[in-house]
Coordinates of C-alpha atoms and ligand atoms in Angstrom, one line a residue:
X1 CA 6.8 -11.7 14.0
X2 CA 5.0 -15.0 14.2
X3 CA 1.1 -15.5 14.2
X4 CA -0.9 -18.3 15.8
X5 CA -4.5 -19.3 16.9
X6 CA -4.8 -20.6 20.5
X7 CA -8.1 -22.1 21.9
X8 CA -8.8 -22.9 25.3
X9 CA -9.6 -22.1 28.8
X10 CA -7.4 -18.3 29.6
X11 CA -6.9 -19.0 33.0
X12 CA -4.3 -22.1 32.0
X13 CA -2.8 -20.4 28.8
X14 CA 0.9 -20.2 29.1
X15 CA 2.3 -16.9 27.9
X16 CA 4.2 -13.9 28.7
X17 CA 1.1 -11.6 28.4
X18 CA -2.6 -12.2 27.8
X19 CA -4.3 -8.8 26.4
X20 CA -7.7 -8.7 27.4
X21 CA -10.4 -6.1 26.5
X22 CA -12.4 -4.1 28.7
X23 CA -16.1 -1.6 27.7
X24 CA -17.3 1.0 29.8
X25 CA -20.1 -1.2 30.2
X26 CA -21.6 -2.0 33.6
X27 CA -20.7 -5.9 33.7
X28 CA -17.6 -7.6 32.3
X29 CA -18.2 -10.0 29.4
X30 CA -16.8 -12.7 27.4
X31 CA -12.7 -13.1 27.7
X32 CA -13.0 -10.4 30.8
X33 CA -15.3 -12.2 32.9
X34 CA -13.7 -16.0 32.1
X35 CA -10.6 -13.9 33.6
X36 CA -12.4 -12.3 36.0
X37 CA -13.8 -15.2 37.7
X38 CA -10.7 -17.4 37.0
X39 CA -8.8 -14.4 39.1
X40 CA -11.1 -14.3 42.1
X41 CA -12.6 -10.7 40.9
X42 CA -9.0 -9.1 40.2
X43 CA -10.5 -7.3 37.1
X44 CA -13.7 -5.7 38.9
X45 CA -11.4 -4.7 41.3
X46 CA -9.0 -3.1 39.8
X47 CA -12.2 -1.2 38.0
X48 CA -13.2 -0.8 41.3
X49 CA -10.3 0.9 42.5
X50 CA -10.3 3.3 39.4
X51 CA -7.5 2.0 37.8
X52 CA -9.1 1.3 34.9
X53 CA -12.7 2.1 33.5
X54 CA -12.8 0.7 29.6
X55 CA -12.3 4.4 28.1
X56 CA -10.9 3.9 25.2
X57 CA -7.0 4.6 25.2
X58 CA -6.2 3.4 28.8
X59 CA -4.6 0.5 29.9
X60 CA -3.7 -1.5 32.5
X61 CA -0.9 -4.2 33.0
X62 CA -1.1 -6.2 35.8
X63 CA 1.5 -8.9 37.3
X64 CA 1.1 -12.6 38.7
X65 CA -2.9 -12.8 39.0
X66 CA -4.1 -15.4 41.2
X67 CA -5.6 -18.3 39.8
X68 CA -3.7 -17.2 36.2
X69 CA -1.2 -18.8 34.0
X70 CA -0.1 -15.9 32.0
X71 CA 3.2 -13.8 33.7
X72 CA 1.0 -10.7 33.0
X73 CA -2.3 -9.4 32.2
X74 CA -2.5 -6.3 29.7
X75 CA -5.9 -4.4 30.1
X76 CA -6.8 -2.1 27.2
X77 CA -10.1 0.4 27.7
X78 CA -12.0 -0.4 24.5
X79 CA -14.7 2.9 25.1
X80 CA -18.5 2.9 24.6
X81 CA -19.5 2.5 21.5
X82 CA -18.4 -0.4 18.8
X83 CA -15.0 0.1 17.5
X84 CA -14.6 1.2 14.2
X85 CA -11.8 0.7 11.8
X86 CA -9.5 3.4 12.9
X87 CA -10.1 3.0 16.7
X88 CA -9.6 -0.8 16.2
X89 CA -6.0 0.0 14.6
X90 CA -5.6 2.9 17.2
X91 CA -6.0 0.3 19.4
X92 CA -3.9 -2.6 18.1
X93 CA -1.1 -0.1 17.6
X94 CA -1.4 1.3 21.4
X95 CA -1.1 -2.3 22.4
X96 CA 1.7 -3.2 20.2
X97 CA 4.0 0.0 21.3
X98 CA 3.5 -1.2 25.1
X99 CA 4.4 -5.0 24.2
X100 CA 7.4 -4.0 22.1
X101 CA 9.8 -3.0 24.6
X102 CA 7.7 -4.9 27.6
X103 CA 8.4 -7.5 29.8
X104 CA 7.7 -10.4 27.4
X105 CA 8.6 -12.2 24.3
X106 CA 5.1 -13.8 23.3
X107 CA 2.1 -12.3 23.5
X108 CA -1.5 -14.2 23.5
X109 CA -4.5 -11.3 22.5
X110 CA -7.6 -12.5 23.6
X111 CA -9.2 -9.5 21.6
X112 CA -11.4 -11.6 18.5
X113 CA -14.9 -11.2 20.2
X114 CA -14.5 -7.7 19.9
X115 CA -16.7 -6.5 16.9
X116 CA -15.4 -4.0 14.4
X117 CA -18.0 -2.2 12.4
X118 CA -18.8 -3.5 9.2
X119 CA -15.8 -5.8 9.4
X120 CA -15.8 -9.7 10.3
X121 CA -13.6 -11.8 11.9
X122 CA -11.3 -12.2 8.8
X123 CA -11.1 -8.8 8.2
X124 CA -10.7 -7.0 11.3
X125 CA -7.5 -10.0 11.9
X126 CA -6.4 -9.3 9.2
X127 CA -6.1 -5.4 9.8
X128 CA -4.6 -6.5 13.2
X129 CA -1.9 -8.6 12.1
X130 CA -1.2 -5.4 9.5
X131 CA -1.2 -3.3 12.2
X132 CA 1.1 -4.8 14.6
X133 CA 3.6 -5.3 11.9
X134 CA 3.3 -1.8 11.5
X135 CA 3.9 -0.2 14.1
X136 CA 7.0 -2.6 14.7
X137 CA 8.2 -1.5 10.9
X138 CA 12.1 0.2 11.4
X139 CA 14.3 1.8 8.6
X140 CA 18.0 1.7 10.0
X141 CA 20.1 0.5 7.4
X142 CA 21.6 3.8 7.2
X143 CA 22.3 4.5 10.6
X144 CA 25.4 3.2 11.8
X145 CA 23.8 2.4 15.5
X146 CA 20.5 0.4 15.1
X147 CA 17.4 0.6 16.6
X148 CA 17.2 -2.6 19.2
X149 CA 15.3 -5.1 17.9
X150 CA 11.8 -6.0 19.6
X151 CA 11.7 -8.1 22.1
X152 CA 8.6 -9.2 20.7
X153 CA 8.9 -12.2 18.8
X154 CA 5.4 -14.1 18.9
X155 CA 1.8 -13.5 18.9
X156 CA -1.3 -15.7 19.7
X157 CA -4.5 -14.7 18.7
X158 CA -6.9 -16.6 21.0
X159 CA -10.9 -17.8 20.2
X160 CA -12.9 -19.4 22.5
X161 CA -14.8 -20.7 19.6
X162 CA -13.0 -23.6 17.5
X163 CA -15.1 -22.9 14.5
X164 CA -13.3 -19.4 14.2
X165 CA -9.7 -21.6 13.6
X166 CA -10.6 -21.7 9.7
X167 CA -11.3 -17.6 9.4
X168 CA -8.1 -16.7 11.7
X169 CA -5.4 -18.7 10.5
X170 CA -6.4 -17.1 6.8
X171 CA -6.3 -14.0 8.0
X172 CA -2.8 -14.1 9.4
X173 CA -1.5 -15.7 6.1
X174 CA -3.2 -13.3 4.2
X175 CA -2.5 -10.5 6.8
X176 CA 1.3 -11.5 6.9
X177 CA 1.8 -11.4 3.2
X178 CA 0.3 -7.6 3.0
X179 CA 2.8 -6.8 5.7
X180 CA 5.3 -8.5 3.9
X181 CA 4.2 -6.3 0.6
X182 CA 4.4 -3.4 1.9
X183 CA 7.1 -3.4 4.3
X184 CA 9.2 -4.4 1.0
X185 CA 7.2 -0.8 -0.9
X186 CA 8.6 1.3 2.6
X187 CA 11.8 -0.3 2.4
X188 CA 12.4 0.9 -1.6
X189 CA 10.6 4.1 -0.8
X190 CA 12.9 5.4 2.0
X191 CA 16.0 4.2 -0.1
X192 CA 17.5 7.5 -1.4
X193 CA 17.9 8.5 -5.2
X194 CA 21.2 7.4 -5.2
X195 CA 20.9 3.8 -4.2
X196 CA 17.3 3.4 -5.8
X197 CA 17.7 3.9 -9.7
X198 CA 15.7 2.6 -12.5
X199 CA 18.4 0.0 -12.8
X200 CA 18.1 -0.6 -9.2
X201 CA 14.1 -1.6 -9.3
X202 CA 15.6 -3.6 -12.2
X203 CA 17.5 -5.8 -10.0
X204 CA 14.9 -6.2 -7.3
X205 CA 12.6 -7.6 -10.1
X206 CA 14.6 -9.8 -11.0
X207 CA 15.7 -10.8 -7.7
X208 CA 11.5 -10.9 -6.7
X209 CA 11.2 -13.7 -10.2
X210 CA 13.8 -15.9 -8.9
X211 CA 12.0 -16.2 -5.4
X212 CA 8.8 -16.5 -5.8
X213 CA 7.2 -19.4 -7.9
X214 CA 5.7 -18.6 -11.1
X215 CA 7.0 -16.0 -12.3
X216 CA 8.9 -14.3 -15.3
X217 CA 10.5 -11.0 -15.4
X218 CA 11.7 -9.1 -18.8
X219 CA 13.4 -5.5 -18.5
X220 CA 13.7 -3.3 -21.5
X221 CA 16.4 -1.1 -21.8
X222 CA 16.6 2.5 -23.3
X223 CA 17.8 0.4 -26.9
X224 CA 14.7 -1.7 -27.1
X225 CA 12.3 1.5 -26.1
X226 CA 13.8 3.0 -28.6
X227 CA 12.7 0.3 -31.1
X228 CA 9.2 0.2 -29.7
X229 CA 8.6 4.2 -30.3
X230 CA 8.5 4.9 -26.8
X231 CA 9.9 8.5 -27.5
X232 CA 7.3 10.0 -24.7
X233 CA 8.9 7.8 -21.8
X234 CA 12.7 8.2 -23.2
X235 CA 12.3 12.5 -23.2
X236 CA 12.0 12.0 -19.6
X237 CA 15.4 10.3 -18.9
X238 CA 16.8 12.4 -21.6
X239 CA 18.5 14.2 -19.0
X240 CA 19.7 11.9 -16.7
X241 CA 22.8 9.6 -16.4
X242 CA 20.5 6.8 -15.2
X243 CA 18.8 5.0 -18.2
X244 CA 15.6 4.4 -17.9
X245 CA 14.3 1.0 -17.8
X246 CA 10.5 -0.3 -17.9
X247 CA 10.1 -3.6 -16.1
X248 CA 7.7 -6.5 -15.9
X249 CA 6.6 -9.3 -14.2
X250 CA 4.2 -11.5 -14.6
X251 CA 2.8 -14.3 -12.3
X252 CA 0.6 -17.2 -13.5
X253 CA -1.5 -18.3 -11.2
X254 CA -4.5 -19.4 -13.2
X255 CA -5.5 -21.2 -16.6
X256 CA -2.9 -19.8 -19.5
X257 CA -6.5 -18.5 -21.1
X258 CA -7.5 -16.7 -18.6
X259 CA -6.4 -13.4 -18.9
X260 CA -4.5 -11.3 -16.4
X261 CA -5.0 -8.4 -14.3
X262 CA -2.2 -5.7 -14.8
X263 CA -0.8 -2.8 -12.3
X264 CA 1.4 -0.2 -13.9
X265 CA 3.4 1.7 -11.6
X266 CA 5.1 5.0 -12.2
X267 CA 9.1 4.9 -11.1
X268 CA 10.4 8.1 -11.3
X269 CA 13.6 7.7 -8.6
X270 CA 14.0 11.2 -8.0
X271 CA 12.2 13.9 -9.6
X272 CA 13.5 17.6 -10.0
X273 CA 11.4 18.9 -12.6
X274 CA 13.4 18.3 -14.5
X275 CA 14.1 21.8 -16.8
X276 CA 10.9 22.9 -15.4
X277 CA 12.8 22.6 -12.0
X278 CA 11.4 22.6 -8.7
X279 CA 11.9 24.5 -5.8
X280 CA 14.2 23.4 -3.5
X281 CA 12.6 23.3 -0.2
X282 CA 11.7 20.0 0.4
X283 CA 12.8 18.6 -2.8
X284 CA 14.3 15.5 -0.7
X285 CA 10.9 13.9 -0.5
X286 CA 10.9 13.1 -4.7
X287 CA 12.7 10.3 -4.3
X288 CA 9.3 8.9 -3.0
X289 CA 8.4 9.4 -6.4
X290 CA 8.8 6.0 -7.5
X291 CA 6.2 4.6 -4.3
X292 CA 3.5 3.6 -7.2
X293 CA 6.3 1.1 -8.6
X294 CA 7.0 -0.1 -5.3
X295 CA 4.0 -0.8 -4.7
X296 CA 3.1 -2.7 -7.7
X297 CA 6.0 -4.9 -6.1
X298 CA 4.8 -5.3 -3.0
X299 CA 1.5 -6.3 -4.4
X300 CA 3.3 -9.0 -6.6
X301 CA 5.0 -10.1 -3.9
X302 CA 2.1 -10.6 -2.1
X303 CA 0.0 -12.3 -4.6
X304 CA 2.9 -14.9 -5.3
X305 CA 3.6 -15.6 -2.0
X306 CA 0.5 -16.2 -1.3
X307 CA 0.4 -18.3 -5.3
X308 CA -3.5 -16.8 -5.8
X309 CA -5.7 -18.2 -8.3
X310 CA -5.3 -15.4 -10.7
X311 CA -2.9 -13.9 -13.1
X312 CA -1.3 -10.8 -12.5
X313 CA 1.2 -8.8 -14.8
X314 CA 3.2 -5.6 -12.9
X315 CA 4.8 -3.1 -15.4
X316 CA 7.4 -0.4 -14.4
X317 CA 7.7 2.7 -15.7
X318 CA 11.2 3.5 -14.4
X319 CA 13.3 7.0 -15.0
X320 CA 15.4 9.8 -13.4
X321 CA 13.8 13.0 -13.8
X322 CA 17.0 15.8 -14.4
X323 CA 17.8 18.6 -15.8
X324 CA 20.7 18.8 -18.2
X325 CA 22.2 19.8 -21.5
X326 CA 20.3 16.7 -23.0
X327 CA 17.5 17.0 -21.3
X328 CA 13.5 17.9 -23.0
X329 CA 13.3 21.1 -23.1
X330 CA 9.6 23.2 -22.3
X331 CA 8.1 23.3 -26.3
X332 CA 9.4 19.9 -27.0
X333 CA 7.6 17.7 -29.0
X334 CA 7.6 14.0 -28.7
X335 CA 5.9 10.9 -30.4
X336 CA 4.5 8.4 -28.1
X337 CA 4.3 5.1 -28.7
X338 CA 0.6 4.8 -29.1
X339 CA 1.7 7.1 -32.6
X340 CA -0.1 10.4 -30.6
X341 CA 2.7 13.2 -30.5
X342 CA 2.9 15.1 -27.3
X343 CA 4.1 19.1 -26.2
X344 CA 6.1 19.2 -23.5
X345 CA 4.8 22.7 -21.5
X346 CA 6.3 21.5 -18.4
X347 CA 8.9 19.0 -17.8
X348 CA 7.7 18.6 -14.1
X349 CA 4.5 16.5 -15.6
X350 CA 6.8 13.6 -16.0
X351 CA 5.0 10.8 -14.7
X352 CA 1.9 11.0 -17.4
X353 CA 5.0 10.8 -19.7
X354 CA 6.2 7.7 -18.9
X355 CA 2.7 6.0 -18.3
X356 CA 1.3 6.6 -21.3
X357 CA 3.7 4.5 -22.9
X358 CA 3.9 2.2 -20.3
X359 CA -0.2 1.9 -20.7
X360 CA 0.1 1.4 -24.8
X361 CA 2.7 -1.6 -23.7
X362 CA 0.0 -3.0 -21.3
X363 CA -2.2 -4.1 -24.9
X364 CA -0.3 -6.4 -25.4
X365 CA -0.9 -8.8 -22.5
X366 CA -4.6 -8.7 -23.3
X367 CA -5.3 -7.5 -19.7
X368 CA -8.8 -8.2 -18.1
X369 CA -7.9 -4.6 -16.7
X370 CA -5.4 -2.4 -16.2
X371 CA -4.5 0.1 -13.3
X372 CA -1.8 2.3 -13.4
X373 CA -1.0 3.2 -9.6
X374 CA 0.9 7.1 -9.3
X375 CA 2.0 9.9 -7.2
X376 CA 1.1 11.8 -10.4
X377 CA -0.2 15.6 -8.9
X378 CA 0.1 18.0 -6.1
X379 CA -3.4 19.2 -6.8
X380 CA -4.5 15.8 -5.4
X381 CA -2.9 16.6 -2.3
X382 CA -4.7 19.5 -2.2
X383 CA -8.4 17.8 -3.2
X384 CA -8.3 15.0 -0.5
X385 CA -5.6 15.7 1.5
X386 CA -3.3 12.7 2.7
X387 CA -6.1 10.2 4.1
X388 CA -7.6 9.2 0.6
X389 CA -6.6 8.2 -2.7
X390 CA -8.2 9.7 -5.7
X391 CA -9.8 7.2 -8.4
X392 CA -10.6 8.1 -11.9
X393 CA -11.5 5.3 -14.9
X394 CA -12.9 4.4 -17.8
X395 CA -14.8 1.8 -16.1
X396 CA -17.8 2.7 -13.4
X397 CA -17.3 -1.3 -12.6
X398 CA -13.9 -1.8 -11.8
X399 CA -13.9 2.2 -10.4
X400 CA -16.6 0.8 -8.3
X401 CA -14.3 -2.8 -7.0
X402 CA -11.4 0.0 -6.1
X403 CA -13.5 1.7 -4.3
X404 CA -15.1 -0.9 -2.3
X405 CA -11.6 -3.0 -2.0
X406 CA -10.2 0.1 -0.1
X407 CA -13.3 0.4 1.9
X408 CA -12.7 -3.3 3.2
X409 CA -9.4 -3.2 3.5
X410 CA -9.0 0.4 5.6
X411 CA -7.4 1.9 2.5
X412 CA -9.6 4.3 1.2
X413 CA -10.1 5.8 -2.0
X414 CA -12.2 8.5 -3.6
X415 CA -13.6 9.1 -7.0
X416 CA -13.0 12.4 -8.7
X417 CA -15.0 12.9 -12.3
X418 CA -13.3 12.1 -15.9
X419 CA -16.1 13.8 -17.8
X420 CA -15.7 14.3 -21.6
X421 CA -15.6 18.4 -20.7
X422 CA -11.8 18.2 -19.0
X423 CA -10.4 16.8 -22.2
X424 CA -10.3 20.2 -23.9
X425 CA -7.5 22.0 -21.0
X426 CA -5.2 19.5 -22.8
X427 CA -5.7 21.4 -26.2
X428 CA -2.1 22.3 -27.7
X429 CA -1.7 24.3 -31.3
X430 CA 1.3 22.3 -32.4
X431 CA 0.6 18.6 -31.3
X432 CA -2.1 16.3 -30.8
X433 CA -1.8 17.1 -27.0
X434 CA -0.4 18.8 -24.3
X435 CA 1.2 17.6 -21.3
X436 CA -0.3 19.6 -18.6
X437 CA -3.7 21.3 -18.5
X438 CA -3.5 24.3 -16.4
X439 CA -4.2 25.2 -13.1
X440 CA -7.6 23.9 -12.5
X441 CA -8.6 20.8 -11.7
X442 CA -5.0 19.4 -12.4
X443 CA -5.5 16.0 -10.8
X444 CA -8.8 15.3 -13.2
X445 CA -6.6 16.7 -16.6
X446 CA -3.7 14.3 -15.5
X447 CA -6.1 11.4 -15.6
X448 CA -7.3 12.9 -19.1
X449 CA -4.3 13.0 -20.5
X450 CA -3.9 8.4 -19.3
X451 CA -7.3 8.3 -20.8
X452 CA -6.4 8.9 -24.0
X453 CA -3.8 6.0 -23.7
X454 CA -6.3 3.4 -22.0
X455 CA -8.7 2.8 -24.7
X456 CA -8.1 -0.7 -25.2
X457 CA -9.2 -2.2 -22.3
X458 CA -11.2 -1.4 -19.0
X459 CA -8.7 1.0 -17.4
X460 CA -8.7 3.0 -13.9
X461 CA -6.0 5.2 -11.9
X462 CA -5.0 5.9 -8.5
X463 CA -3.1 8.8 -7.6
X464 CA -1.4 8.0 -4.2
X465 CA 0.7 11.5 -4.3
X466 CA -1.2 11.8 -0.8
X467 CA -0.9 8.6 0.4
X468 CA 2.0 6.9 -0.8
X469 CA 4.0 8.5 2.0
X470 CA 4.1 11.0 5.4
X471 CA 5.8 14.7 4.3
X472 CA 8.2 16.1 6.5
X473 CA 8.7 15.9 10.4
X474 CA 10.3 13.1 12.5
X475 CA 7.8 10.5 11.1
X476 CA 8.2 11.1 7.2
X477 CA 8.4 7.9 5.3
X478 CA 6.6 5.6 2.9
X479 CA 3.4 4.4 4.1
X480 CA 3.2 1.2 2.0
X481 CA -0.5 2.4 0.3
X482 CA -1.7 1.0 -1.7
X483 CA -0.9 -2.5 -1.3
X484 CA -3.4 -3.7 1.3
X485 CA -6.6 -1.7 -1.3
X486 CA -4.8 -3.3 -4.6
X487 CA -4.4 -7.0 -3.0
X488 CA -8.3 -6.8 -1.3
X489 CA -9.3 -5.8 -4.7
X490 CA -7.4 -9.0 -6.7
X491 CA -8.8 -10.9 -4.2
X492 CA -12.0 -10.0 -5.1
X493 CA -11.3 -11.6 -8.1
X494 CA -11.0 -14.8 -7.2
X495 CA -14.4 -15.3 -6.4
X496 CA -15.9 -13.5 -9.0
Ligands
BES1 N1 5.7 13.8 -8.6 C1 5.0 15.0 -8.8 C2 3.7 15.1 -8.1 C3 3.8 15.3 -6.6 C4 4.1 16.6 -6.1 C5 3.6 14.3 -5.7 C6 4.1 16.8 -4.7 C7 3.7 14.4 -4.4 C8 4.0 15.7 -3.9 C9 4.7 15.2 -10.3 O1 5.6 14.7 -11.2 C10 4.6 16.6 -10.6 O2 5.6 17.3 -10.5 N2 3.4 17.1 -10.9 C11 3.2 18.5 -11.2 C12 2.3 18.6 -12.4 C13 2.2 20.0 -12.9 C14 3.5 20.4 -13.5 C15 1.1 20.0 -14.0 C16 2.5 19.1 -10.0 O3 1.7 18.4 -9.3 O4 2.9 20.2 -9.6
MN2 MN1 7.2 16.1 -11.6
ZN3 ZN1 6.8 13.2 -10.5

């Protein structure tokens, strides 16, 4: 899908359809009543008639308007009240489904003026260009007969005010590089377990390095994790005839000095439990369980595409979580890398395995701050649900810039408490810790367990096991969360 800004009178633009808003309030304003009196009073008419009163939801298309350029006019009720961020993407997303399949191949939305609470021009463009590229997102490479392709193909986004040219045309390049993002952290989220392997993500790494400009990418193999004393991340693949690989990519946007911003992503392609096996309703869904490293390529992708100011370094954590005759066994005890040794209680608490050694590597890139991304516990499903990420950190600060990036950028988060008295559930008789820490409060003792891995520098953690994608039913797939909060909150850092 293209983007564009158009200015000018509506009445003369040329396009297939010209999407205008319309309130419940008594008098038509801005774009509606330059239409309106451009059309001879078709618009109070047809309000007139009934056929349309500004509730939000409705819509109205009308065809050859006198006195109008555009082939058709799409009405679309925007209610009473300001819009806020939902109801604006409830409503970009209503008008995108009827354009889709419509009439015509260009579009010209005459819907800017319209204010979004707490959310300026930039922003609420941006969440529109998101949005239509959302709701016009398709996963059919598996299916032998494809979806049709939209007819779709460009979009205008129309101002009657030059001076908004500057604050639009960065919001579709910004808003075009999310989408891009996180249409590529769906795309390697649906793939199943069997095509998307640690050795898989490998490749797209290094396929991502060799497209975008300033980049490197290193992979280490099981051999040189080995060598580093990764034994924590290595006891997960133990099991599996997939090696494990962890990944990294680094993008230099900025001074050499100035020190990067990293992302660690967990990558665990399927997970079973491992010995501690799962049940197997529903185990399908597991192969989601590498979204967090998807997403930290999504967010790279974005950044370098769009060749920000900043630094950024991405690590992977990437493993096959099975159960075998090799695999670690409940009771095992491992030796991280960090020199801390670890009891396995339950091999189904993989992904703090992995990350913790993942996080020790991070120290060495002297990181402004790190944030590991994860779909680490159910329990967080069950604390917030599948609307809201949970944040924990070292760090009120950059706790506080999560927090506030997702609030801009519609992709919430929440923060749950890492006080001192958690650390104590992860007590174990025979090591220096162990892996899980009981039934309570399981998404806080996760984070405990990181902590004691993040010392070095300011450190915070998201656990997307809500977010990262929709369970079950005919609309289950990977929602491509958290790349819009993640690249809102690097973008923060430009300024500051
Ligand atoms: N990948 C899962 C977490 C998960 C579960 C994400 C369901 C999304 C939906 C993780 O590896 C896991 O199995 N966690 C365990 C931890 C427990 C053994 C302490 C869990 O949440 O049950
Ligand atoms: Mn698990
Ligand atoms: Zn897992």
């Amino acid at each position: 899908m293209e983007f564009n800004v158009k200015h000018g009178a509506l009445a003369t633009i040329k396009t297939g359809c010209l999407v205008i808003g319309i309130s419940e309030a008594k008098t038509l304003s801005g774009a509606a009543a330059e239409l309106d009196t451009a059309s001879g009073g078709q618009l109070s008419a047809a309000i007139k008639r009934g056929d349309i009163s500004g509730k939000s939801g409705q819509s109205l298309m009308l065809f050859a308007l006198p006195g109008i350029t555009a082939q058709r006019v799409l009405l679309v009720g925007t209610g009473k009240e300001e819009l806020n961020v939902r109801a604006w993407r409830k409503l970009v997303s209503s008008v995108t489904g009827q354009l889709k399949n419509g009439g015509a191949s260009d579009a010209t939305l005459a819907l800017s003026e319209l204010p979004v609470k707490d959310s300026d021009l930039y922003a609420r463009t941006r969440l529109l260009v998101e949005s239509v590229r959302d709701s016009l997102y398709q996963f059919d490479q598996f299916k032998s007969k494809k979806a049709d392709k939209p007819r779709l193909k460009k979009c205008s986004l129309w101002s009657a005010d030059k001076a908004d040219a500057a604050a639009l045309k960065q919001a579709i390049a910004h808003g075009q590089a999310i989408s891009d993002g996180a249409h590529l952290t769906r795309n390697l989220g649906n793939l199943p377990g069997n095509i998307c392997t640690p050795t898989y993500l490998a490749k797209e790494a290094r396929a991502l390095a060799k497209e975008l400009k300033g980049t490197e990418v290193e992979v280490l193999d099981e051999k040189d994790m080995k060598a580093l004393g990764m034994g924590s991340l290595l006891s997960v693949s133990a099991g599996s005839a997939e090696p494990a690989k962890l990944i990294r990519l680094s993008y230099q946007g900025a001074d050499s000095k100035s020190k990067p911003h990293v992302l660690v992503g967990k990558g665990i392609t399927f997970d079973t439990g491992g010995i501690s096996i799962k049940p197997g309703a529903g185990m399908d869904e597991m192969k989601y369980d590498m979204c967090s490293a998807a997403t930290v390529l999504g967010v790279f992708k974005t950044v370098a595409s769009l060749q920000l100011p900043i630094n950024l370094t991405v690590i992977i954590a990437a493993a096959e979580n099975m159960p075998s005759g090799t695999a670690t066994k409940p009771g095992d005890i491992v030796t991280s890398m960090s020199g801390q040794t670890i009891e396995i209680l339950n091999t189904d608490a993989e992904g703090r395995l992995v990350l913790c050694d993942a996080l020790t590597y991070a120290e060495r890139f002297k990181p402004a701050s790190v944030v590991d991304i994860a779909t680490l516990t159910g329990a967080c499903i069950i604390a917030l649900g599948t609307k809201t990420t949970g944040v924990m950190g070292n760090n009120d600060e950059l706790v506080e810039q999560l927090l506030s990036a997702g609030e801009q950028a519609g992709d919430r988060a929440w923060q749950l408490p890492l006080f001192e008295e958690y650390q104590e559930q992860l007590d174990s008789p025979f090591a220096d810790m162990a892996n899980i820490g009981g039934r309570e409060a399981g998404t806080i003792t996760a984070a405990c367990f990181l902590s004691r891995f993040t010392k070095a520098y300011p450190w915070a953690h998201l656990d997307i096991a809500g977010t990262a994608w929709i369970s079950g039913g005919k609309d289950k797939g990977a929602t491509g969360r958290p790349v819009p909060l993640l690249t809102q909150y690097l973008l923060n850092q430009i300024q500051g």
